[in-house]
């Protein structure tokens, strides 16, 4: 079941990234949409928490809030990196952040990974990088700001994955973490929205609400997969959410699948097969 949950997370994150891609192309603020989706998900989790009588402990509040802030900041830094350099290099480099929680799961949390599973992990990570890479890159405009944003994004997403595994290792309830995560993220993004002073659009609330619903199901599945399965396999599966973005590009944005992306899809499937052996 945890493998299925990891795939649900992959699909949800891919769907959200596709929506972000569409919304950015239509002039929507990524910060505003994130704020709406965090707030929507926060209301959902609070509702479930009240029904189930969840008690928020201090550790859950701190871990969850930090995870929420890291996720929001990672997305913001990534969007800033896109503004200063080529997306063809930015996405694959930032995608390598998955290696940090994978190594942490194996070294610190002593997860046993077979040789075949390691082959599968390498295949999946390589595929995620290959699928997002585009050789037709524009030249880097501002190298130093671009590199700083890329590093900050990698650190945010990498640390986020480590903290998610930490919360499952200490058996902190996923609903507790989600409430604190979306609450902390909402507060952080609210402050960011006041500082950037971008124009607000009514339709951003609708888009953000949809993303919030998808995110709620995605992260719920994510925590379940980490709590019941092997994190070293869950993380690379989730990193393949770029497959969903590519598929959405084919279906909705009339994009064409390039030959190297086709190779990436094939190796991703091989990687999934190896991790299940």
GROMACS .gro file of C-alpha atoms in nm, residues 9 43 59 61 76 118 138 146 157 159 184 217 239-240 242 253 262 265-266 275:
model
   20
    9UNK     CA    1   0.176   1.163  -0.404
   43UNK     CA    2  -0.894   2.482   0.690
   59UNK     CA    3   0.721   1.889   1.851
   61UNK     CA    4   0.391   2.231   1.578
   76UNK     CA    5   0.962   3.081  -0.415
  118UNK     CA    6   1.988   0.116  -0.529
  138UNK     CA    7   1.902   3.028  -2.302
  146UNK     CA    8   2.074   3.229  -1.006
  157UNK     CA    9   1.353   2.086  -0.039
  159UNK     CA   10   1.584   1.958   0.451
  184UNK     CA   11   0.303   2.779   0.935
  217UNK     CA   12  -0.443   1.443  -0.054
  239UNK     CA   13   1.057   1.297  -0.755
  240UNK     CA   14   0.911   1.145  -1.072
  242UNK     CA   15   0.787   1.547  -1.355
  253UNK     CA   16  -0.018   2.241  -2.371
  262UNK     CA   17   1.134   0.924  -2.390
  265UNK     CA   18   1.044   0.775  -1.910
  266UNK     CA   19   1.175   0.429  -2.002
  275UNK     CA   20   1.286  -0.104  -0.647
   0.00000   0.00000   0.00000
